[in-house]
Coordinates of C-alpha atoms and ligand atoms in Angstrom, one line a residue:
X627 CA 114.9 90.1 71.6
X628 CA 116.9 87.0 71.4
X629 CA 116.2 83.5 70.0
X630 CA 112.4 83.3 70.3
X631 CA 110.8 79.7 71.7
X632 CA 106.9 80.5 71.6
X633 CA 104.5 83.2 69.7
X634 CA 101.5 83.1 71.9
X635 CA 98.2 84.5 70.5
X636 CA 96.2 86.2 72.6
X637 CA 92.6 86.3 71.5
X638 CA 90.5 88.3 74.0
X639 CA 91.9 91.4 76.0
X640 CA 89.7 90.8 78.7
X641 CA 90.6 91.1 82.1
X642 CA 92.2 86.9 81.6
X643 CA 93.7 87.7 78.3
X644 CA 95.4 91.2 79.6
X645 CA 96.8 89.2 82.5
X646 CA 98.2 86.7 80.3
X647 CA 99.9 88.8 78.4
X648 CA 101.4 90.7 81.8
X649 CA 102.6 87.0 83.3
X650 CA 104.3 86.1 80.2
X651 CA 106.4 89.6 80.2
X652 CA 109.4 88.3 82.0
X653 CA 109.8 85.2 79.4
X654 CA 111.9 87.1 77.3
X655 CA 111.8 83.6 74.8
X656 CA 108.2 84.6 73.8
X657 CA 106.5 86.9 71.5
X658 CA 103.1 88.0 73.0
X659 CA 100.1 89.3 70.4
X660 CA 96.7 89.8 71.6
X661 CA 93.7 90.3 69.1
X662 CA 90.8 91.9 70.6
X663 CA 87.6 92.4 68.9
X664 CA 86.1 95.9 70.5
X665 CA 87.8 99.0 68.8
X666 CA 88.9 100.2 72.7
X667 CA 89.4 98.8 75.9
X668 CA 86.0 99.4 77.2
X669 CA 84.7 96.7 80.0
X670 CA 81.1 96.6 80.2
X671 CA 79.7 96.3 83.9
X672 CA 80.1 97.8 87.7
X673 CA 82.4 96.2 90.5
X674 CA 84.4 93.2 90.7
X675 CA 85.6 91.4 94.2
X676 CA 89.0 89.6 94.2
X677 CA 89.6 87.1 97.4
X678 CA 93.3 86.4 98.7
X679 CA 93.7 83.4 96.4
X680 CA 93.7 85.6 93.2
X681 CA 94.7 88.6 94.9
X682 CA 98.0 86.7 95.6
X683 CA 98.5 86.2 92.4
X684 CA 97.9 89.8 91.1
X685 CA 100.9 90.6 94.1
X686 CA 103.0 87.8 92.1
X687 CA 102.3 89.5 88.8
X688 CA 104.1 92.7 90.5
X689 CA 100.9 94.7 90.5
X690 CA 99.8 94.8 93.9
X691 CA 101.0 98.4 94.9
X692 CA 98.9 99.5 91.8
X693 CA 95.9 97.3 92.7
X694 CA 95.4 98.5 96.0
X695 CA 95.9 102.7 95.1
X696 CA 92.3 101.8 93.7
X697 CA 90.7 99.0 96.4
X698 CA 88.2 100.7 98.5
X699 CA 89.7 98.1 100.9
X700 CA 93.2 97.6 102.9
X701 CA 95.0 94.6 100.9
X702 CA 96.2 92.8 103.8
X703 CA 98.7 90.3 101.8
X704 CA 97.7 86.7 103.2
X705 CA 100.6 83.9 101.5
X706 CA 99.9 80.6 102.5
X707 CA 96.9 78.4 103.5
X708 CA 94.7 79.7 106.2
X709 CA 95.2 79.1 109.6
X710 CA 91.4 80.3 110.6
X711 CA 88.7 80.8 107.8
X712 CA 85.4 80.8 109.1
X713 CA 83.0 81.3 110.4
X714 CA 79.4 82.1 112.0
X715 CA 75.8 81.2 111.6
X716 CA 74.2 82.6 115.0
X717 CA 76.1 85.3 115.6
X718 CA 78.8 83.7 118.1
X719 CA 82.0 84.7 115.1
X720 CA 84.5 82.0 116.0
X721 CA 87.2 84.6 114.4
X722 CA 91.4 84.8 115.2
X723 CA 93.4 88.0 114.9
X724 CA 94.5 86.6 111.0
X725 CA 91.0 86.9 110.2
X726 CA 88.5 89.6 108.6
X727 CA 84.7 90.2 108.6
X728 CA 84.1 90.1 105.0
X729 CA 80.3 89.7 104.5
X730 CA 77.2 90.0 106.9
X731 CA 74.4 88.1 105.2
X732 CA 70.5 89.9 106.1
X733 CA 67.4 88.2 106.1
X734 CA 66.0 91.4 104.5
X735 CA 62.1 90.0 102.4
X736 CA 60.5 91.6 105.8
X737 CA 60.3 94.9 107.4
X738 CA 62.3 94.0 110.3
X739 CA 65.2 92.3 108.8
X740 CA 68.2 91.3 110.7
X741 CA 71.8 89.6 110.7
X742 CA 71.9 86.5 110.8
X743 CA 75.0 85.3 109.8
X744 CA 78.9 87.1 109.1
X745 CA 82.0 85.7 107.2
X746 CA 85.4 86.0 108.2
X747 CA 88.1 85.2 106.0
X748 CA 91.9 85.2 106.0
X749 CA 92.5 88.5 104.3
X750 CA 89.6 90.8 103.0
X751 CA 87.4 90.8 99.7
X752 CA 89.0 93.4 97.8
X753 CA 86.9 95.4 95.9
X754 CA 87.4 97.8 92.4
X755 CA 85.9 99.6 89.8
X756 CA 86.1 96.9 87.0
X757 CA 87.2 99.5 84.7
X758 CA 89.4 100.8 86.6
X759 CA 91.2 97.4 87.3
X760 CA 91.2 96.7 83.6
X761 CA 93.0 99.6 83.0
X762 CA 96.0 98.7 85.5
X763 CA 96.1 95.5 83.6
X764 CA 96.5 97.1 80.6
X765 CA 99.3 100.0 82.3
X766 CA 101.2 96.6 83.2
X767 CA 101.5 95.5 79.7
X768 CA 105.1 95.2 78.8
X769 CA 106.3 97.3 75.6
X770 CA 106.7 93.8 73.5
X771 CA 103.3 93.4 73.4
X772 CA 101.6 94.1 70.7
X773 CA 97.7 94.8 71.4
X774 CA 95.5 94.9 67.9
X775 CA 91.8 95.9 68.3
X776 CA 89.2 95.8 66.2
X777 CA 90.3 92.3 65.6
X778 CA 87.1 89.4 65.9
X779 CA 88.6 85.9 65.7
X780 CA 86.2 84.2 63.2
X781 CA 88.1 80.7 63.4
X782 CA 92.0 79.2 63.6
X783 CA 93.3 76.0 62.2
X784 CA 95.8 73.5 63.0
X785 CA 97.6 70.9 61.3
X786 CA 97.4 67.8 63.6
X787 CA 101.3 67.1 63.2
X788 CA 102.7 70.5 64.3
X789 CA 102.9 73.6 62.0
X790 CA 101.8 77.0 63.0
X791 CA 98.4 77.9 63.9
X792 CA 96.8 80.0 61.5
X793 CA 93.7 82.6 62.8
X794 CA 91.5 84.0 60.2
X795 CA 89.9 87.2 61.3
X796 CA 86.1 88.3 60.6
X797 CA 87.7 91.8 58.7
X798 CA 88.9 89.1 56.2
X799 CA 93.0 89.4 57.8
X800 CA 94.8 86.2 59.0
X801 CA 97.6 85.6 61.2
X802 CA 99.8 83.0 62.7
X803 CA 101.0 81.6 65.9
X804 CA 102.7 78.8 67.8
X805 CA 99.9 79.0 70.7
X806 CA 96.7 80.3 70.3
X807 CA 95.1 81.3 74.4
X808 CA 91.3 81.3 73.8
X809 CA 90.7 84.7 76.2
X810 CA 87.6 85.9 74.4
X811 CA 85.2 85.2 76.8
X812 CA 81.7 83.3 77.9
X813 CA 80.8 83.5 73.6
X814 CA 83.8 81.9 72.5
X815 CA 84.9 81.5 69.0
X816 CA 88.2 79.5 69.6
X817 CA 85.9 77.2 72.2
X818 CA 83.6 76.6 69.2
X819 CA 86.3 76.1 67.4
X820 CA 88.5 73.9 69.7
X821 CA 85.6 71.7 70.5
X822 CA 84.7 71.0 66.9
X823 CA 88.3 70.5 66.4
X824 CA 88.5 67.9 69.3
X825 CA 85.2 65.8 67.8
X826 CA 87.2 65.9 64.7
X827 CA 90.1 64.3 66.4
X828 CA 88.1 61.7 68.1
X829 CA 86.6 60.4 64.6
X830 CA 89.9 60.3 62.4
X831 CA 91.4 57.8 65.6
X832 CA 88.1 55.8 65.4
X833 CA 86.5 57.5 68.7
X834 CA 83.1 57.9 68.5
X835 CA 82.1 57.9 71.2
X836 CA 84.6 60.3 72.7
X837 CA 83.4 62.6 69.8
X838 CA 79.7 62.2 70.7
X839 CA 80.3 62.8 74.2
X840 CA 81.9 66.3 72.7
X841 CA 79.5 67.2 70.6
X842 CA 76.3 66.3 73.4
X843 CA 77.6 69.8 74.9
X844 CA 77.3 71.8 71.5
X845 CA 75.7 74.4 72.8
X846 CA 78.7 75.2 75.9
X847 CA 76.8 77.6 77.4
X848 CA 73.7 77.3 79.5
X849 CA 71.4 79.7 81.3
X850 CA 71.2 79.7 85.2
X851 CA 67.6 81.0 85.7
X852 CA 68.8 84.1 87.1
X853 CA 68.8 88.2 86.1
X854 CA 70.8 90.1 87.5
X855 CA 70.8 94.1 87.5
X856 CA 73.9 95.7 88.3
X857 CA 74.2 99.4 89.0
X858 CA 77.2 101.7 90.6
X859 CA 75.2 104.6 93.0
X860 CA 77.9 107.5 93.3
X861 CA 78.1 108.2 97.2
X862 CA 77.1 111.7 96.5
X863 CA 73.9 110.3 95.6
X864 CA 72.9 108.9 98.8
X865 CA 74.0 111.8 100.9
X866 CA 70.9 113.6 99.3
X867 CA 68.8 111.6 101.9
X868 CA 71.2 112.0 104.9
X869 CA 68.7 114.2 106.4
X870 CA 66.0 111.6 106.7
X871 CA 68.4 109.6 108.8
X872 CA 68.8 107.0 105.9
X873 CA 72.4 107.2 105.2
X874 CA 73.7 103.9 104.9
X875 CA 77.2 103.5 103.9
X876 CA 78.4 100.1 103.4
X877 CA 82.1 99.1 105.6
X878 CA 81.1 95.7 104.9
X879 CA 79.8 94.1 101.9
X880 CA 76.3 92.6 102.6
X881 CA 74.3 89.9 101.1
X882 CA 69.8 91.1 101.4
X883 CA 68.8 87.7 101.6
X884 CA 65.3 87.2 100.7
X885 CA 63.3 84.4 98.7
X886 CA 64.1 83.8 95.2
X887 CA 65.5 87.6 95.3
X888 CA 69.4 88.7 96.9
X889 CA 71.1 92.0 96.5
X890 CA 75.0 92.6 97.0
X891 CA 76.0 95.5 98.2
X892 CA 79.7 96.9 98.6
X893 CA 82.0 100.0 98.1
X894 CA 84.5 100.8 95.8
X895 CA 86.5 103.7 93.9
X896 CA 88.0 104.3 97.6
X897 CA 84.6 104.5 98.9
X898 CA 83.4 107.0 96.1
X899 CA 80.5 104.6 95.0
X900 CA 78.4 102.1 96.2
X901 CA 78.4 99.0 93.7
X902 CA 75.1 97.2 93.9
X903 CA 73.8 93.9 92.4
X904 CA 70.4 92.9 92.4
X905 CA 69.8 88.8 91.8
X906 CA 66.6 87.5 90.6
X907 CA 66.6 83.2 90.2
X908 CA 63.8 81.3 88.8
X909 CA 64.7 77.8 89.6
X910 CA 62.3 76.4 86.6
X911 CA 64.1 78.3 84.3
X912 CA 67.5 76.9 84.7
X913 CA 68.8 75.7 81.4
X914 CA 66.1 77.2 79.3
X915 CA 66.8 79.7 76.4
X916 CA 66.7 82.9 77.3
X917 CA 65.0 85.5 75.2
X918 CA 66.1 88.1 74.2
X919 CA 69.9 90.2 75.0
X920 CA 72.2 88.6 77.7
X921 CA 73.1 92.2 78.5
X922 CA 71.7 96.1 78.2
X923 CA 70.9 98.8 80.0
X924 CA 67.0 98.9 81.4
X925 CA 64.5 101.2 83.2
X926 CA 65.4 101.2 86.9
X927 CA 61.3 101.0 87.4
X928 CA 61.8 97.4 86.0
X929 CA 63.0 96.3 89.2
X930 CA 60.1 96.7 91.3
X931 CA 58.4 93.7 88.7
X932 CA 60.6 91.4 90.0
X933 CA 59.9 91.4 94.2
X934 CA 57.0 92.7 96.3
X935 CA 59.9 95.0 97.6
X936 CA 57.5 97.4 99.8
X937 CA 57.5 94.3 102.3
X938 CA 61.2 94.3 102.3
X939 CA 63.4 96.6 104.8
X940 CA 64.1 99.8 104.6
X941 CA 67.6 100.1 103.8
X942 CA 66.5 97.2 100.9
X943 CA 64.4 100.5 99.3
X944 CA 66.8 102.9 100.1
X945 CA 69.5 101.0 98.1
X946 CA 66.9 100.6 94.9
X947 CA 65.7 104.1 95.2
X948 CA 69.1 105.1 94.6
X949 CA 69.4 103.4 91.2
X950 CA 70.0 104.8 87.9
X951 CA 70.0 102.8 84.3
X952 CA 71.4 99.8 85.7
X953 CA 72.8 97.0 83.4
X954 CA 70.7 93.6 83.2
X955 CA 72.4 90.6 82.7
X956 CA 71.1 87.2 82.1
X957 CA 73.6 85.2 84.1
X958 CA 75.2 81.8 81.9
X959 CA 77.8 79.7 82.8
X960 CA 79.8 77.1 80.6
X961 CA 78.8 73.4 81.1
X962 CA 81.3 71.0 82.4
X963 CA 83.6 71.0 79.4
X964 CA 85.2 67.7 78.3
X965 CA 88.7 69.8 77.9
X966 CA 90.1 72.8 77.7
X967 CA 93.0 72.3 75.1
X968 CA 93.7 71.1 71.7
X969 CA 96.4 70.9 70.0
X970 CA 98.3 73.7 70.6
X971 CA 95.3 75.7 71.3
X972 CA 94.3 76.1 75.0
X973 CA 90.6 78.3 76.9
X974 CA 91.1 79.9 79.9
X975 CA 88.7 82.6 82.0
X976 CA 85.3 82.7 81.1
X977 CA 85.9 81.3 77.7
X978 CA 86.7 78.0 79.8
X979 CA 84.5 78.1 82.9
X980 CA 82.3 80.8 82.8
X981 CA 80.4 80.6 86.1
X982 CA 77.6 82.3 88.1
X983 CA 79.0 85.9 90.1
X984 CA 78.1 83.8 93.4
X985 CA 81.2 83.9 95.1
X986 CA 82.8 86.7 93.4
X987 CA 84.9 84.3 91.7
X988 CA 85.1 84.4 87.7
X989 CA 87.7 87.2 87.6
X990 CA 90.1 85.8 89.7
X991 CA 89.7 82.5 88.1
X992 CA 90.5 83.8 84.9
X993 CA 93.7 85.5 86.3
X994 CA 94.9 82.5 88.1
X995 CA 94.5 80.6 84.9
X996 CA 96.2 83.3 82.9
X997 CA 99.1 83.1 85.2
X998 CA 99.0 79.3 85.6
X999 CA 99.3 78.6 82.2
X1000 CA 102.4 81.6 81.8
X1001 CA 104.5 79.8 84.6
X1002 CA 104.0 76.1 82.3
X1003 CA 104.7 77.9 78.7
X1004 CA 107.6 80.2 80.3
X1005 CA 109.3 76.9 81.7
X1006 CA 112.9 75.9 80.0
X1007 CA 111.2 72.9 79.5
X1008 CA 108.5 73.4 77.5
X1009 CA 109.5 74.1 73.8
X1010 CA 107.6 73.7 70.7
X1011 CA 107.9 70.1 70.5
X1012 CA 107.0 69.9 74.1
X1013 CA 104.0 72.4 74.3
X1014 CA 101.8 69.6 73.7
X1015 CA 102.4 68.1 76.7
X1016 CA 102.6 71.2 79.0
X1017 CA 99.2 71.9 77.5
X1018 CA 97.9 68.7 79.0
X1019 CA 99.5 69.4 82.8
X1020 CA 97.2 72.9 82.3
X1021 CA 94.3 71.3 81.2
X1022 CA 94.7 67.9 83.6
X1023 CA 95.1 70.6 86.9
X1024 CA 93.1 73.6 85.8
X1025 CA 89.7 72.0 84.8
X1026 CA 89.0 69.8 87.5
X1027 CA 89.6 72.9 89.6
X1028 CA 87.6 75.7 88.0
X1029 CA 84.7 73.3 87.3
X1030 CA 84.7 72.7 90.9
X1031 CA 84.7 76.1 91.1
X1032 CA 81.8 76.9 89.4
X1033 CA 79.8 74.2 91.0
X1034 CA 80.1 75.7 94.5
X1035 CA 79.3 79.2 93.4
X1036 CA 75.9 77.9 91.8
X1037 CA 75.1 76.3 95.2
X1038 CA 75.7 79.4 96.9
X1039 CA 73.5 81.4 94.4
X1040 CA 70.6 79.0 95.7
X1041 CA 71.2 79.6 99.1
X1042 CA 71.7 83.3 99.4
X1043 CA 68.0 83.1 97.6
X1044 CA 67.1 80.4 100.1
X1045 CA 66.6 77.3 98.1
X1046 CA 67.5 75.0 100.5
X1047 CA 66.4 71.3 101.1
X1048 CA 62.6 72.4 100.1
X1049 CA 62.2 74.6 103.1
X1050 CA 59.5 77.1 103.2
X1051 CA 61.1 80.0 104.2
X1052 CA 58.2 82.0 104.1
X1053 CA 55.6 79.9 106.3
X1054 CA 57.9 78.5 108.8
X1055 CA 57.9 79.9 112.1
X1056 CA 60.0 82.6 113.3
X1057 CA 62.7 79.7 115.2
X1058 CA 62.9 77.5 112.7
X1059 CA 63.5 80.1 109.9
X1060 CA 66.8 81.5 112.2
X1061 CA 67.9 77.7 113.0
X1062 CA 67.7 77.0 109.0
X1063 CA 69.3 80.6 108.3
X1064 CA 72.1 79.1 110.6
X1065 CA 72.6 76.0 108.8
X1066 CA 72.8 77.8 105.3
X1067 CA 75.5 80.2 106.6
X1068 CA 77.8 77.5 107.7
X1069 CA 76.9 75.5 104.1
X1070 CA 77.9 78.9 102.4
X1071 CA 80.5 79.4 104.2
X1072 CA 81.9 75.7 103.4
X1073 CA 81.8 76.4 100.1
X1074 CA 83.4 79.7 99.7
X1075 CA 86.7 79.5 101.7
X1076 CA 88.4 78.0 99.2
X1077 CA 89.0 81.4 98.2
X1078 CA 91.2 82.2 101.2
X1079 CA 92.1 78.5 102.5
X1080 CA 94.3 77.5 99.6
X1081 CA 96.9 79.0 97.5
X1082 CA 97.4 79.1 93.4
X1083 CA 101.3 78.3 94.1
X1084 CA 100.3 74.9 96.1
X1085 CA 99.1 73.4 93.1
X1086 CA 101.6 75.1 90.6
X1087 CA 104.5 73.5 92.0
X1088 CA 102.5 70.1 91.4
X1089 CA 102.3 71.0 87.9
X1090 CA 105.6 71.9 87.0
X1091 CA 106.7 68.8 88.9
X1092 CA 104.8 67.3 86.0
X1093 CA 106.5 69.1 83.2
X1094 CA 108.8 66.7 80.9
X1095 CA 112.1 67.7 79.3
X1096 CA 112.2 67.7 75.2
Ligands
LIG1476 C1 76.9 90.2 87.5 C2 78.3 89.7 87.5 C3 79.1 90.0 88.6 C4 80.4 89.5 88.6 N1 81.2 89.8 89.7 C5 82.5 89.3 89.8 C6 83.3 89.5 91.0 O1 82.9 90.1 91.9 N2 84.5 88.9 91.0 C7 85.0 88.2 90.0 O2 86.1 87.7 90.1 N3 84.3 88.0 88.8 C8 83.0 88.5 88.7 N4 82.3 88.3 87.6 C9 82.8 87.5 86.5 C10 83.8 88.2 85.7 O3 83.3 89.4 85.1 C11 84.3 87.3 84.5 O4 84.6 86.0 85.0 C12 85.6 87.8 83.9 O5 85.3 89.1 83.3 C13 86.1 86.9 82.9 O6 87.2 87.4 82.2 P1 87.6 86.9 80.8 O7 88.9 87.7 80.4 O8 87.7 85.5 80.7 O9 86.4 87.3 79.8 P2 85.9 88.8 79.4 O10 86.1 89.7 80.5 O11 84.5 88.6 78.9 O12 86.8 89.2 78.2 C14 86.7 88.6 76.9 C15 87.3 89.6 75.9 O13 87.4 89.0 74.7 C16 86.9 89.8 73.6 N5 86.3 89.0 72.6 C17 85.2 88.3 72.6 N6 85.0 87.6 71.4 C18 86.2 87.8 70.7 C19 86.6 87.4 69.4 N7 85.9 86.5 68.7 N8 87.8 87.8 69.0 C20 88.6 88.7 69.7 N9 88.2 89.2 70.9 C21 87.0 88.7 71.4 C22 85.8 90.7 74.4 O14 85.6 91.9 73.7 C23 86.5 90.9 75.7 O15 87.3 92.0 75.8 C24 81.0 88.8 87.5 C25 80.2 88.6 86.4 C26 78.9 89.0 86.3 C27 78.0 88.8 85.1

């Protein structure tokens, strides 16, 4: 290793702190550590869905080839803004040869459910294993990096003028760095840390009001009213009832729409297993506590407590007979934070922006940051007395974006449970339930294809255009 510019701390190996550390490999100016808290590389949970947008940037990282030897789906590489992206409520799929069918949406709360909607998109939903697409992170890793586990970030400080960052560990270690990339996910301790940091700031240069509008959102995180129970159903499984006629194996990934209650169905592990999530959403309960754990393992009987599922169609209870010990989660999301940077210590992934699983979007989020942020610290113009300001073009770009983000997913969470504009979906008559189910496909539609519309790079090359020499 030659003259070294940056040590970048790491402090998550999550699936944004893995990818980081894999788009910083070919700086050879920068020392890469991360610090992760578990004792293994163990991700918790079932499938994850990656659109073009990200999945772009996972080609750009050099690990597409990998990626798609474990995609139950056929990567068809889509570069550049889409020339068609939508679209259908009514069945008549305005759709180009660029274009995929990437979800069918059911209204499924009745014994006769039926289609009423599809999604095409520029390039497919890819779907994985999640720990199986951790793990290629983690192949991808160059050699300099040095990966510590069993290593919880208790808290990091900073001199205001410069001077390396010094992290304090919770097994009593400590550590330094030149950047600190808060990776560790929706529970933060560099957030906490950061944001106390930042009302600090705001005090000492006679601010307070800039540090009371930091500290009004002390408590970051906030929950959505929603459950969800996530479960992967081996394929094997569900052939036991072939003989019944039930087999149902899912080509396309489905949305059971019903109210208050939506299940997401898709394959993965190259078709091996079924990855399933139920959603339950409790409007009123948006932004209460929740009690109790925001994730373990329950009962699969628990999720007949939730829905009057006997009304529901049949592949609905096929799907839920098929369920084993699935994982609940209480879904949270990060509130609109006031920044994402301080100093020289910078959030990205869920640690930033955690947001609801709507659009299948928090992953890739995270890895676009995690790149994002790589091509800004990796440029020959950013150096230790310039990091400041590079920090800034991350923050000034990547915020406004992923809080956007997150917004449009938590719209499309209350439509695919069909919470829209106080209509009863239950009461209204047959027509008027298909004409609304019409106008809530085109609004979900509206707000998802971002995901295959626009490209990371587009606004990349704004930022550097931003970056300062020393
Ligand atoms: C039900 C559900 C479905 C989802 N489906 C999708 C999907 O289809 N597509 C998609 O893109 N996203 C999806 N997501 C979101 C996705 O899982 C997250 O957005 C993503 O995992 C965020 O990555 P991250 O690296 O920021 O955080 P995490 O994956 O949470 O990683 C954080 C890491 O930091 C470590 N850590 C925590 N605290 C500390 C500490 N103090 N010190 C050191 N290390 C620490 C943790 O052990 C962990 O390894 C879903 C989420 C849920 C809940």
């Amino acid at each position: 290793m030659g003259v070294v510019k940056l040590r970048v701390a790491i402090c998550g190996g999550g699936i944004g702190g893995l990818a980081h550390a894999c788009a910083l490999a070919k700086y050879s100016d920068i020392t890469v550590n991360i610090y992760e808290s578990a004792a293994k590389l163990s991700p918790f949970g079932a499938g994850i869905g990656m659109w073009p947008r990200a999945w772009n940037v996972i080609c750009a990282l050099g690990m597409g080839e990998d990626m798609a030897k474990i995609t139950s789906v056929s990567p068809t590489n889509s570069t550049g803004p889409s020339l068609s992206s939508t679209v259908s409520a009514s069945g008549t799929d305005r759709q180009s040869s660029m274009t995929v069918h990437s979800f069918s949406f059911r209204k499924s709360d009745q014994s006769n459910g039926f289609t009423f909607g599809n999604m095409f998109s520029r390039g497919p939903l890819l779907t994985f294993h999640r720990a199986q697409f951790q793990e290629v992170l983690a192949q991808h890793l160059p050699p300099s990096c040095r990966l510590h586990h069993s290593k919880r970030l208790k808290s990091y400080s900073q001199g205001r003028y410069g001077g390396p960052i010094r992290l304090s560990f919770e097994d009593g270690t400590q550590a330094t760095c030149d950047v600190l990339v808060g990776a560790d996910g929706i529970k933060s301790a560099v957030r906490s840390c950061l944001l106390r940091e930042q009302a600090e700031f705001a005090r000492y240069s006679g601010q307070p009001s800039d540090k009371q509008k930091i500290l009004a959102c002390k408590d970051y995180v906030s929950w959505a009213g929603s459950i969800a129970y996530r479960a992967l159903i081996p394929v094997e499984r569900l052939k036991e009832d072939c003989d019944q006629g039930l087999l149902v194996l899912p080509t396309t990934p489905t949305i059971y729409v019903g109210t208050d209650v939506h299940m997401i169905v898709y394959p993965v592990s190259k078709g091996q297993v079924v990855n399933l999530a139920l959603f339950h959403f409790q409007p009123e309960l948006q932004g209460m506590p929740y009690p109790g754990p925001w994730s373990k393992e329950v009962d699969e009987s628990e999720l007949f407590n939730i829905a009057r599922f006997e009304r529901w169609e049949p592949t609905v209870k096929h799907w839920l007979k098929h369920i084993r010990k699935p994982t609940k989660w209480a879904i949270h999301t990060v509130v609109d934070l006031p920044t994402y940077i301080s100093g020289r210590a910078v959030l990205i992934g869920d640690a930033a922006h955690s947001c609801s699983p709507h659009q299948g979007t928090g992953a890739g989020q995270a890895i676009e940051d995690a790149y994002f942020l790589a091509e800004l610290l990796g440029d020959p113009r950013t150096t230790l007395n310039t990091l400041p300001q590079a920090l800034k073009v991350y923050d000034k770009f990547r915020r406004p974006w992923t809080q956007e983000a997150s917004a449009k997913a938590m719209a499309n969470g209350r439509y695919f449970t069909l919470h829209h504009d106080g209509f009863d979906f239950s009461h209204a008559d047959a027509a008027a339930v298909v004409q609304k189910l019409h106008e809530l496909t085109d609004l979900m539609i509206d707000e998802w294809k971002w995901c295959w519309t626009t490209t990371v790079e587009e606004s990349l090359k704004a930022a550097l255009s931003q970056l300062q020499d020393a």
